[in-house]
mmCIF file of C-alpha atoms in Angstrom:
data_model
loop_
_atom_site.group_PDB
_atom_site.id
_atom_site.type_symbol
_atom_site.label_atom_id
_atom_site.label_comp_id
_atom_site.label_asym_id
_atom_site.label_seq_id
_atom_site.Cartn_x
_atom_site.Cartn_y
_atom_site.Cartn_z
ATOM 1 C CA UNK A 1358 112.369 160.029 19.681
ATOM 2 C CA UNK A 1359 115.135 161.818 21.281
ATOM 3 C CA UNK A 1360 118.428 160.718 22.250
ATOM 4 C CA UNK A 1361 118.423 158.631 25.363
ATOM 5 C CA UNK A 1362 120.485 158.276 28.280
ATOM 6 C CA UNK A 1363 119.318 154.448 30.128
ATOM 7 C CA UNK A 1364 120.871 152.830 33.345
ATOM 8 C CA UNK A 1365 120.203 149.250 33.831
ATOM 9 C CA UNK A 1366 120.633 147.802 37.742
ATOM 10 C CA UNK A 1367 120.705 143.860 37.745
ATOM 11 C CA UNK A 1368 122.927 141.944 39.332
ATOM 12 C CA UNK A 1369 123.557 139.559 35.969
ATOM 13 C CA UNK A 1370 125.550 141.155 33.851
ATOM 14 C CA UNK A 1371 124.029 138.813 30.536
ATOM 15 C CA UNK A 1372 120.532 140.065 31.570
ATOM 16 C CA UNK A 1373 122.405 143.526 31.309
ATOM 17 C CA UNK A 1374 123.851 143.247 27.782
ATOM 18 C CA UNK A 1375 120.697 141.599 27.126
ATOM 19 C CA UNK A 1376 118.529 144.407 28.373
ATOM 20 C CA UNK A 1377 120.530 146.791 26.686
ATOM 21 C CA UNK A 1378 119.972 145.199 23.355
ATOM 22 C CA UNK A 1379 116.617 145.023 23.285
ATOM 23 C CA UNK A 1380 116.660 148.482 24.172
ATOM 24 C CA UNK A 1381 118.239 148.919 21.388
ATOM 25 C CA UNK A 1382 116.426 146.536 18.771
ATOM 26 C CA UNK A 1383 113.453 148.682 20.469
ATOM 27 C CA UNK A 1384 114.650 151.453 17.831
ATOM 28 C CA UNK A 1385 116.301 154.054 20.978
ATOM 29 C CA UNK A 1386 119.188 155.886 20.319
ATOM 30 C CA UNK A 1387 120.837 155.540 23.200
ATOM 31 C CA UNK A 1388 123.608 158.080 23.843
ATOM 32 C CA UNK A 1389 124.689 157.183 27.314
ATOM 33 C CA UNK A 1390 123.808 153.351 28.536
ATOM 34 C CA UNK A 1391 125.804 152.367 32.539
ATOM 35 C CA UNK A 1392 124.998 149.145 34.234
ATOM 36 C CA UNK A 1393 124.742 148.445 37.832
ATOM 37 C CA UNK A 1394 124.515 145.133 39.659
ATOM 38 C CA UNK A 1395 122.704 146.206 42.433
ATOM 39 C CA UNK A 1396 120.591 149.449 44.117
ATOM 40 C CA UNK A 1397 123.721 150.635 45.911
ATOM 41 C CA UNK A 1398 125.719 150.599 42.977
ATOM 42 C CA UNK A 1399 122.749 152.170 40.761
ATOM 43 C CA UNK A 1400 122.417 154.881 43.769
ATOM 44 C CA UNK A 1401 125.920 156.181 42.957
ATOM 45 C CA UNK A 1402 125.960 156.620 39.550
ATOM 46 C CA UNK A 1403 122.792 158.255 39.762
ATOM 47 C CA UNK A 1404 124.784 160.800 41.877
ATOM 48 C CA UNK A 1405 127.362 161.629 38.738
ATOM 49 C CA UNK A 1406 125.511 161.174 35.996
ATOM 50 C CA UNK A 1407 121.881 161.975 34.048
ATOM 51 C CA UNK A 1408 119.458 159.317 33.114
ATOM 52 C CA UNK A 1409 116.010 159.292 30.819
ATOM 53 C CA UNK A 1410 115.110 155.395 31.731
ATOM 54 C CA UNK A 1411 116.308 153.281 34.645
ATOM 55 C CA UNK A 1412 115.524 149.599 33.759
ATOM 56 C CA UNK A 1413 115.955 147.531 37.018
ATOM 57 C CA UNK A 1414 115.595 143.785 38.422
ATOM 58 C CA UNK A 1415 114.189 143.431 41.803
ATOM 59 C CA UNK A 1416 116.520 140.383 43.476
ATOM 60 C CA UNK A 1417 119.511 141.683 43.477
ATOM 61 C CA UNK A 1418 121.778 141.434 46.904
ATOM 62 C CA UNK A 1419 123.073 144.552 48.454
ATOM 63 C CA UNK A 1420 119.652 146.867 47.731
ATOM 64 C CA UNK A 1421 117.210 145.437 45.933
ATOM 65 C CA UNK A 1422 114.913 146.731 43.071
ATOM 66 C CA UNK A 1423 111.818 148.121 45.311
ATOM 67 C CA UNK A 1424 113.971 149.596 47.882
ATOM 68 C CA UNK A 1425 116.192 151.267 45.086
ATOM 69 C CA UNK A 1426 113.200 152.162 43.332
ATOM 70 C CA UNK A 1427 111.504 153.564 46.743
ATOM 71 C CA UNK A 1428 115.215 155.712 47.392
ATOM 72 C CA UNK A 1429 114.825 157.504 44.323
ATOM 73 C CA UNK A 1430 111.797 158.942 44.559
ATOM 74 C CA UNK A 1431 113.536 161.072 47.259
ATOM 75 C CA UNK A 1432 116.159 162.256 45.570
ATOM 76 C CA UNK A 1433 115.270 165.454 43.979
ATOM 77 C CA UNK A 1434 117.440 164.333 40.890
ATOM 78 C CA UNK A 1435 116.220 161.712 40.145
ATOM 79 C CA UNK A 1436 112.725 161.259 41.398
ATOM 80 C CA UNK A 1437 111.192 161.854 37.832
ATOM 81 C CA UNK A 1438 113.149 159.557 35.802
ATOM 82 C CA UNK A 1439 110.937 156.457 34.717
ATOM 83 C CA UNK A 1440 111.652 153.358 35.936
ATOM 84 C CA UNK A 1441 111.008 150.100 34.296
ATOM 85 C CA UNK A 1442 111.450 146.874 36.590
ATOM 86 C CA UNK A 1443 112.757 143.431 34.743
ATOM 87 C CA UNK A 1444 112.155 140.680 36.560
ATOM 88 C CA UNK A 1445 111.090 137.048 37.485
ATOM 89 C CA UNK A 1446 109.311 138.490 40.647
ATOM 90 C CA UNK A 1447 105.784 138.606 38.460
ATOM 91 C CA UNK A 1448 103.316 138.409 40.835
ATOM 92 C CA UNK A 1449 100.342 140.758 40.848
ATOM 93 C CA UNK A 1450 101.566 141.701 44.836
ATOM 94 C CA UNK A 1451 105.226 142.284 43.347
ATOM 95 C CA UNK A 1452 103.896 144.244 40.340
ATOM 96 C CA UNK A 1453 101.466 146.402 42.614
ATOM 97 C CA UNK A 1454 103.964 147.076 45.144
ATOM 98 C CA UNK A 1455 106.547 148.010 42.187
ATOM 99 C CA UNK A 1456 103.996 150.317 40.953
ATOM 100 C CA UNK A 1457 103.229 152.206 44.103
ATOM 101 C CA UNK A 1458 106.611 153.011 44.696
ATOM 102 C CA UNK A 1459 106.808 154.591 41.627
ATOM 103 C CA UNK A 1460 107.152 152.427 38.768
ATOM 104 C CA UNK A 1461 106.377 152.808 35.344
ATOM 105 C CA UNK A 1462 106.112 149.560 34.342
ATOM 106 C CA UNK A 1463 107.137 146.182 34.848
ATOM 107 C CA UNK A 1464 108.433 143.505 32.366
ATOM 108 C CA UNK A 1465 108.627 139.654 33.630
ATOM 109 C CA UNK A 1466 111.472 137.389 32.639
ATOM 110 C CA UNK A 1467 112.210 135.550 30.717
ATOM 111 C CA UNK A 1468 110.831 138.653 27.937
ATOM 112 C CA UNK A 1469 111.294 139.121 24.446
ATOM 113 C CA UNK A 1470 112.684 142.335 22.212
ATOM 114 C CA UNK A 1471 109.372 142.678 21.831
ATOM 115 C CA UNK A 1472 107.926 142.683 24.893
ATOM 116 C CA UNK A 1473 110.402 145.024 26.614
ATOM 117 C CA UNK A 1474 110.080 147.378 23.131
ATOM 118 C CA UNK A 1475 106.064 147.556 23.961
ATOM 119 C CA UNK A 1476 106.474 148.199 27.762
ATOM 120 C CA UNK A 1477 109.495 151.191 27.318
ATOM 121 C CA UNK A 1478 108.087 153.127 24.488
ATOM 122 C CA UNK A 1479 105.019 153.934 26.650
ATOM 123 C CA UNK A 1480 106.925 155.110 29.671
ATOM 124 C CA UNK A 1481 109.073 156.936 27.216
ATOM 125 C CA UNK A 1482 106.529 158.843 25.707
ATOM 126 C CA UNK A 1483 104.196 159.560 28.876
ATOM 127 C CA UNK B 1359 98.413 139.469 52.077
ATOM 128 C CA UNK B 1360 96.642 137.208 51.277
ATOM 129 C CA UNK B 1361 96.835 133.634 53.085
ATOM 130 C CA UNK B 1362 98.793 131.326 51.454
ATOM 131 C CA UNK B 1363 97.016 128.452 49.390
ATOM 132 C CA UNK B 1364 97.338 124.511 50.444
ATOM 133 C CA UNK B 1365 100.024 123.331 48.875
ATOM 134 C CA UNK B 1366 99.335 120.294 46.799
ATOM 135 C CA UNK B 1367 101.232 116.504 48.716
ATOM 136 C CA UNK B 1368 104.265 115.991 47.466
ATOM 137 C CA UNK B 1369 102.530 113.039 45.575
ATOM 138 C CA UNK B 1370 100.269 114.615 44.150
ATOM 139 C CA UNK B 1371 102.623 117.411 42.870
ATOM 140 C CA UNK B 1372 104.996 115.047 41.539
ATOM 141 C CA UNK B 1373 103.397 114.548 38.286
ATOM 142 C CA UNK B 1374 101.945 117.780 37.720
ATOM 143 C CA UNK B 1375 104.851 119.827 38.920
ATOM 144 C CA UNK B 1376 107.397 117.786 36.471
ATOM 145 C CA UNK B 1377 105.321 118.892 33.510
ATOM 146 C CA UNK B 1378 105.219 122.147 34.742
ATOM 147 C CA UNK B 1379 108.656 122.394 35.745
ATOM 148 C CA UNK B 1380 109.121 120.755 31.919
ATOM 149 C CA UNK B 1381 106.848 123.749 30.520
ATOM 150 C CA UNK B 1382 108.962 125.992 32.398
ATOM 151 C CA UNK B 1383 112.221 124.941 31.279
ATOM 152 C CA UNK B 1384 111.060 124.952 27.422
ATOM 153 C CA UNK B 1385 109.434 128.439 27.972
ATOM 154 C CA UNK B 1386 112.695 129.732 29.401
ATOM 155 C CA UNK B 1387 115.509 128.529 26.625
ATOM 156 C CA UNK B 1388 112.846 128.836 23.792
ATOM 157 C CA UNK B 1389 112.879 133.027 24.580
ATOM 158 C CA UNK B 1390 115.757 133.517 26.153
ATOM 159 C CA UNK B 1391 118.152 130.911 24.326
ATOM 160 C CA UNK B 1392 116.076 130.711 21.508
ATOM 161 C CA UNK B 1393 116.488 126.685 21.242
ATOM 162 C CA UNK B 1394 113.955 124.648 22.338
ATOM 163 C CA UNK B 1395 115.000 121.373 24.880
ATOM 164 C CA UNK B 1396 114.090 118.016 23.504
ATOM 165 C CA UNK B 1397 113.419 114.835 25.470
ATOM 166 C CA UNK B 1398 115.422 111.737 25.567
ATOM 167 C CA UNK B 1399 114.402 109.075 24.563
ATOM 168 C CA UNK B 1400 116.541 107.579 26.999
ATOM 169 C CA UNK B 1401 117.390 108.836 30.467
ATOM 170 C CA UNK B 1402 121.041 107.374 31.111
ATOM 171 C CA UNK B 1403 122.254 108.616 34.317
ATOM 172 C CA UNK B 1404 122.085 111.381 36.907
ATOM 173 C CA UNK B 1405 123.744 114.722 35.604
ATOM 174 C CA UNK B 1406 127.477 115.045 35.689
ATOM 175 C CA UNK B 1407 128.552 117.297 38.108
ATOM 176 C CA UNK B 1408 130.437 120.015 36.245
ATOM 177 C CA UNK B 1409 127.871 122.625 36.253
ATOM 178 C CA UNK B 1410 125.326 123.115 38.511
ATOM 179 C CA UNK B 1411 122.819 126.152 39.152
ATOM 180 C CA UNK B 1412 120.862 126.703 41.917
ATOM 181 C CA UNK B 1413 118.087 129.511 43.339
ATOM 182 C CA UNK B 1414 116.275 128.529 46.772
ATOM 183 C CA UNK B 1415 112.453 129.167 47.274
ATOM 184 C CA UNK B 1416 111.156 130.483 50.315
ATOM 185 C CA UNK B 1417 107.595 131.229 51.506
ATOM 186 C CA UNK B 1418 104.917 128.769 50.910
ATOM 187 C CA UNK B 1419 107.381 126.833 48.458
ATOM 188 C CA UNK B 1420 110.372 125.928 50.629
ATOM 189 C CA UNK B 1421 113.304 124.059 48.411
ATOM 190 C CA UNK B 1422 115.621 124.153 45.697
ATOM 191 C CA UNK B 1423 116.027 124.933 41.981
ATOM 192 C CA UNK B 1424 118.596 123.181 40.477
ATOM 193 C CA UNK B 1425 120.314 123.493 37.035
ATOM 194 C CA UNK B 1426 122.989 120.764 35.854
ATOM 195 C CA UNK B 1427 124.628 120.402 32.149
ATOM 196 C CA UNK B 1428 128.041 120.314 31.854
ATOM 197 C CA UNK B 1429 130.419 123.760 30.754
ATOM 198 C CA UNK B 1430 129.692 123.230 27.157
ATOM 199 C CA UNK B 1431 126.553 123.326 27.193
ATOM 200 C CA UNK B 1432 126.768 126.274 29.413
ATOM 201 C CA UNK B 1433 128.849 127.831 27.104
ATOM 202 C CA UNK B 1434 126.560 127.200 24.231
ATOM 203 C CA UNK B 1435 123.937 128.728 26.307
ATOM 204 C CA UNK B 1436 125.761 131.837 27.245
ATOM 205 C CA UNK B 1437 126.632 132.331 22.915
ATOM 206 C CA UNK B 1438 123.441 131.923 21.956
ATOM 207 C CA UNK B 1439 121.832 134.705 24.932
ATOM 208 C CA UNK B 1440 124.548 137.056 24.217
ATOM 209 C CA UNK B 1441 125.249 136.854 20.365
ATOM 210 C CA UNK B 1442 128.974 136.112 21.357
ATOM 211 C CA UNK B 1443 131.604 133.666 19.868
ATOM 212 C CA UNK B 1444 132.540 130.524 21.984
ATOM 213 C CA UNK B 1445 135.658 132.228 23.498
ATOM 214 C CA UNK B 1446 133.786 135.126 24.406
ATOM 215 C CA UNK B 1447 130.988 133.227 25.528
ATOM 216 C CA UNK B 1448 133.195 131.214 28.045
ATOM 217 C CA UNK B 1449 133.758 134.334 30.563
ATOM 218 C CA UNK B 1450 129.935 134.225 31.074
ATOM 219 C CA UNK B 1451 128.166 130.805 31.065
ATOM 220 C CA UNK B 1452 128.728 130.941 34.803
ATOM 221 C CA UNK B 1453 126.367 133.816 35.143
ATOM 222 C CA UNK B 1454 124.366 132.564 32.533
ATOM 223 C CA UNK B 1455 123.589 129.160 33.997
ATOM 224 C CA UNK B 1456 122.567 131.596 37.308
ATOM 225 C CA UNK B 1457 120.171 133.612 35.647
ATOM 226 C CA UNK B 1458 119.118 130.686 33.006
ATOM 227 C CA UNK B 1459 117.914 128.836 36.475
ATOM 228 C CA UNK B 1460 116.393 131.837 37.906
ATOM 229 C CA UNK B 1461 114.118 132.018 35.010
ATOM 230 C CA UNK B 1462 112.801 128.971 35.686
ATOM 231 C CA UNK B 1463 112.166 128.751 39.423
ATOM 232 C CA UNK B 1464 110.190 131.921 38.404
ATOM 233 C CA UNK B 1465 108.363 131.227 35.511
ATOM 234 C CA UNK B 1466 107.129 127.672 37.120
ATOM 235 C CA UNK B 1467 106.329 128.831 40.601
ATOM 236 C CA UNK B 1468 104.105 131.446 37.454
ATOM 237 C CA UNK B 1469 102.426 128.371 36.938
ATOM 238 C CA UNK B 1470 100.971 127.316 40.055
ATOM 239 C CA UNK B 1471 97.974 129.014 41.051
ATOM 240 C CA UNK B 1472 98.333 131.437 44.329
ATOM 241 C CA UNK B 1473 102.458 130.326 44.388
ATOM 242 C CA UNK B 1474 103.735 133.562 42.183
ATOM 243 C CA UNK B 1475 103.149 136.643 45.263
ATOM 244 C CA UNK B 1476 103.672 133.626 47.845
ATOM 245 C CA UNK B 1477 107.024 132.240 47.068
ATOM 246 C CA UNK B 1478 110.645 134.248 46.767
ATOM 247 C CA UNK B 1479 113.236 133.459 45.296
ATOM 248 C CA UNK B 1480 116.690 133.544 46.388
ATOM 249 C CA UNK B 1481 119.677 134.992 44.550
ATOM 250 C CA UNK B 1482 120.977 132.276 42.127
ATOM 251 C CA UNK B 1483 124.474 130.345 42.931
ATOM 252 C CA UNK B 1484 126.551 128.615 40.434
ATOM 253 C CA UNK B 1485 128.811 125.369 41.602
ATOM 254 C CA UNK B 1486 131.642 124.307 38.346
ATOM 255 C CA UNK B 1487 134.067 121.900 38.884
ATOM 256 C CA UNK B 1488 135.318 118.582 37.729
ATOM 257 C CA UNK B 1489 134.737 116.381 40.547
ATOM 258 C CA UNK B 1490 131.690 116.990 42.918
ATOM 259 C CA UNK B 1491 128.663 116.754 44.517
ATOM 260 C CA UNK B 1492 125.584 118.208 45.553
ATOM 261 C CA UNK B 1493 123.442 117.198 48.852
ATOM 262 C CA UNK B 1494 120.802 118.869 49.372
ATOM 263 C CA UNK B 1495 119.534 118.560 52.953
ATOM 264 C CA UNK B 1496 115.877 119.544 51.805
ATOM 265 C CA UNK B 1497 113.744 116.101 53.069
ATOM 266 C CA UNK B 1498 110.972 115.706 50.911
ATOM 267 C CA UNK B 1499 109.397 115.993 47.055
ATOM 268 C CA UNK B 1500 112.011 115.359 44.365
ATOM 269 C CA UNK B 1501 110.755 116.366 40.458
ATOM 270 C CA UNK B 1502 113.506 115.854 37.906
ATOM 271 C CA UNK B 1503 113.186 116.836 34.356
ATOM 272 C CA UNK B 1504 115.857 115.485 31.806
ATOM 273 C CA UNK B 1505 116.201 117.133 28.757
ATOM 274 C CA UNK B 1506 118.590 117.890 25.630
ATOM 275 C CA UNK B 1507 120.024 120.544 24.774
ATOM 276 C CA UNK B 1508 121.386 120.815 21.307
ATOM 277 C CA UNK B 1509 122.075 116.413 22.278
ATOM 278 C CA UNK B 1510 123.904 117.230 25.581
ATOM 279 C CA UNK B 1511 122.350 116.578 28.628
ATOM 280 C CA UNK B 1512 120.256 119.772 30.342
ATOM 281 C CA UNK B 1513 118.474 118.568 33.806
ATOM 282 C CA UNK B 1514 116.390 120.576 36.183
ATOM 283 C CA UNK B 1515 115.488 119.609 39.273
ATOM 284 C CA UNK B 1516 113.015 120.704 41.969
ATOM 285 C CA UNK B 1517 113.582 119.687 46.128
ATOM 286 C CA UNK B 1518 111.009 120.932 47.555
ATOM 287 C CA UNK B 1519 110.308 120.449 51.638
ATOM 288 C CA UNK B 1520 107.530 118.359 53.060
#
C-alpha cells in the first residue's frame, strides 16, 4: 500500500493519538498525519494541505462530524477523499445518515486496533 | 424517525440499567484501558470529589453521565490509553476522564433497545479540584455503579429525569 497522508478531526486529542496509532498498528505508512478538534478546524487544513483518509468523530462543538462530512463533498478538493467516522454515535439512524453524506465507513467507540485496521483497509483499497 | 420507545419506570430500570451501566463501564476500560474494573466487596462512601466527568443525554433519555475517581486514577487511565509515562500522562487525564465517560454514556444507551438513534449525547465536561461538589438538578432515577480500578475507587453514575 502506498504512502498515506490521514487527517483525524475529534475534539479529544487522546482519541487522536489513539486513532493515529491504530492507524498505524493497521500496517499504513503514513507520511503526513494533522489532527483537528473540530469540522471548522478540519475545514482549514483541508484548504493547505492533501489528504488520502479523513478519520472523523461526529460530537464535536464548533462543526460537527456530519456537517463537516456533508461540507466536503462540495469542495472540489476534497470531495473524493474517504472518510471514516469514529464515534460513540452508533446508531443505525447515525450510521445511515453518515453514510449518505458520503461516508465510507463508520467505526463505533470504544474500538480496537483491530477493528479500525478492518474498517480503513477497505476504504483504502476501494 | 421513528417514534421513540416507552421508556422503562425509573424502578424498573434501576436494576437493569445498573448492570448495564456495569457492562458498559467494563466494556469501555477493558478496550480502551485495557484493565478490567473489579467490584468491591465493600462500598465505603460516595466518590471523592477530585475528578469528576460528565456527558448529558438528551432525547428520549434526559440526564446525566457521571464519572468520579480521583487524579490518580485518572492519570493511570490516561498512561495506560496513550502508552505514556506518569508525567506525561498527567497533561491528559483531564481529557481522558472526558472521553473515558463518553464511551460509556454511549456504549450503554447501545444497550437499551430503541435508545441508541433516540438519545444524544452531549459534549463531555471534566470538573478537578480538591474541595467540591456536584448537584445535579435532574429529579428522578439515580443508578450508581462502584467499581475498582487497579484498588482505587472508579464510580459511574446515571441521573436520569422522570
Amino acid at each position: 500500500m502506498p504512502q498515506i497522508r490521514a487527517l483525524i478531526v475529534d475534539d479529544s486529542s487522546v482519541m487522536r493519538k489513539i486513532v493515529e496509532r491504530c492507524l498505524r498498528q493497521a500496517g499504513l505508512d503514513l507520511s503526513d498525519v494533522q489532527q483537528a478538534s473540530n469540522g471548522v478546524e478540519a475545514l482549514a487544513i483541508l484548504n493547505q494541505s492533501d489528504f488520502d483518509l479523513i478519520l472523523s468523530d461526529i460530537n464535536m462543538p464548533l462543526m460537527d462530524g456530519l456537517e463537516f462530512v456533508k461540507t466536503i463533498r462540495t469542495l472540489e478538493k476534497a470531495k473524493d477523499i474517504p472518510v471514516v467516522m469514529i464515534t460513540t454515535e452508533g446508531g443505525e439512524q447515525h450510521v445511515l445518515e453518515a453514510l449518505s453524506l458520503g461516508a465510507k465507513g463508520y467505526i463505533r467507540k470504544p474500538f480496537t486496533p483491530e477493528q479500525v485496521k478492518e474498517h480503513v483497509i477497505p476504504v483504502l483499497r476501494s | 424517525m421513528s417514534a421513540p420507545k416507552q421508556m422503562p419506570s425509573a424502578e424498573d430500570a434501576t436494576e437493569s440499567w445498573r448492570l448495564l451501566l456495569h457492562q458498559a463501564a467494563v466494556e469501555v476500560m477493558t478496550t480502551m484501558v485495557g484493565v478490567a474494573p473489579t467490584v468491591p466487596e465493600q462500598i465505603e462512601s460516595e466518590p471523592s470529589e477530585q475528578v469528576t466527568g460528565m456527558v448529558g443525554l438528551a432525547g428520549a433519555l434526559c440526564g446525566l453521565l457521571s464519572i468520579h475517581c480521583s487524579p490518580k486514577v485518572a492519570t493511570e487511565i490516561a498512561s495506560r490509553m496513550l502508552g505514556l509515562g506518569e508525567e506525561e500522562a498527567a497533561q491528559h487525564w483531564v481529557d481522558a476522564v472526558g472521553e473515558i465517560c463518553n464511551m460509556v454514556a454511549g456504549a450503554f444507551k447501545a444497550k437499551i433497545p430503541g435508545l441508541d438513534d433516540q438519545c444524544m449525547l452531549s459534549v463531555p465536561t471534566v470538573i478537578t479540584g480538591d474541595s467540591y461538589a456536584t448537584q445535579s438538578l435532574i429529579v428522578g432515577n439515580r443508578t450508581a455503579v462502584h467499581l475498582l480500578f487497579q484498588g482505587e475507587p472508579f464510580v459511574v453514575i446515571l441521573e436520569t429525569n422522570g
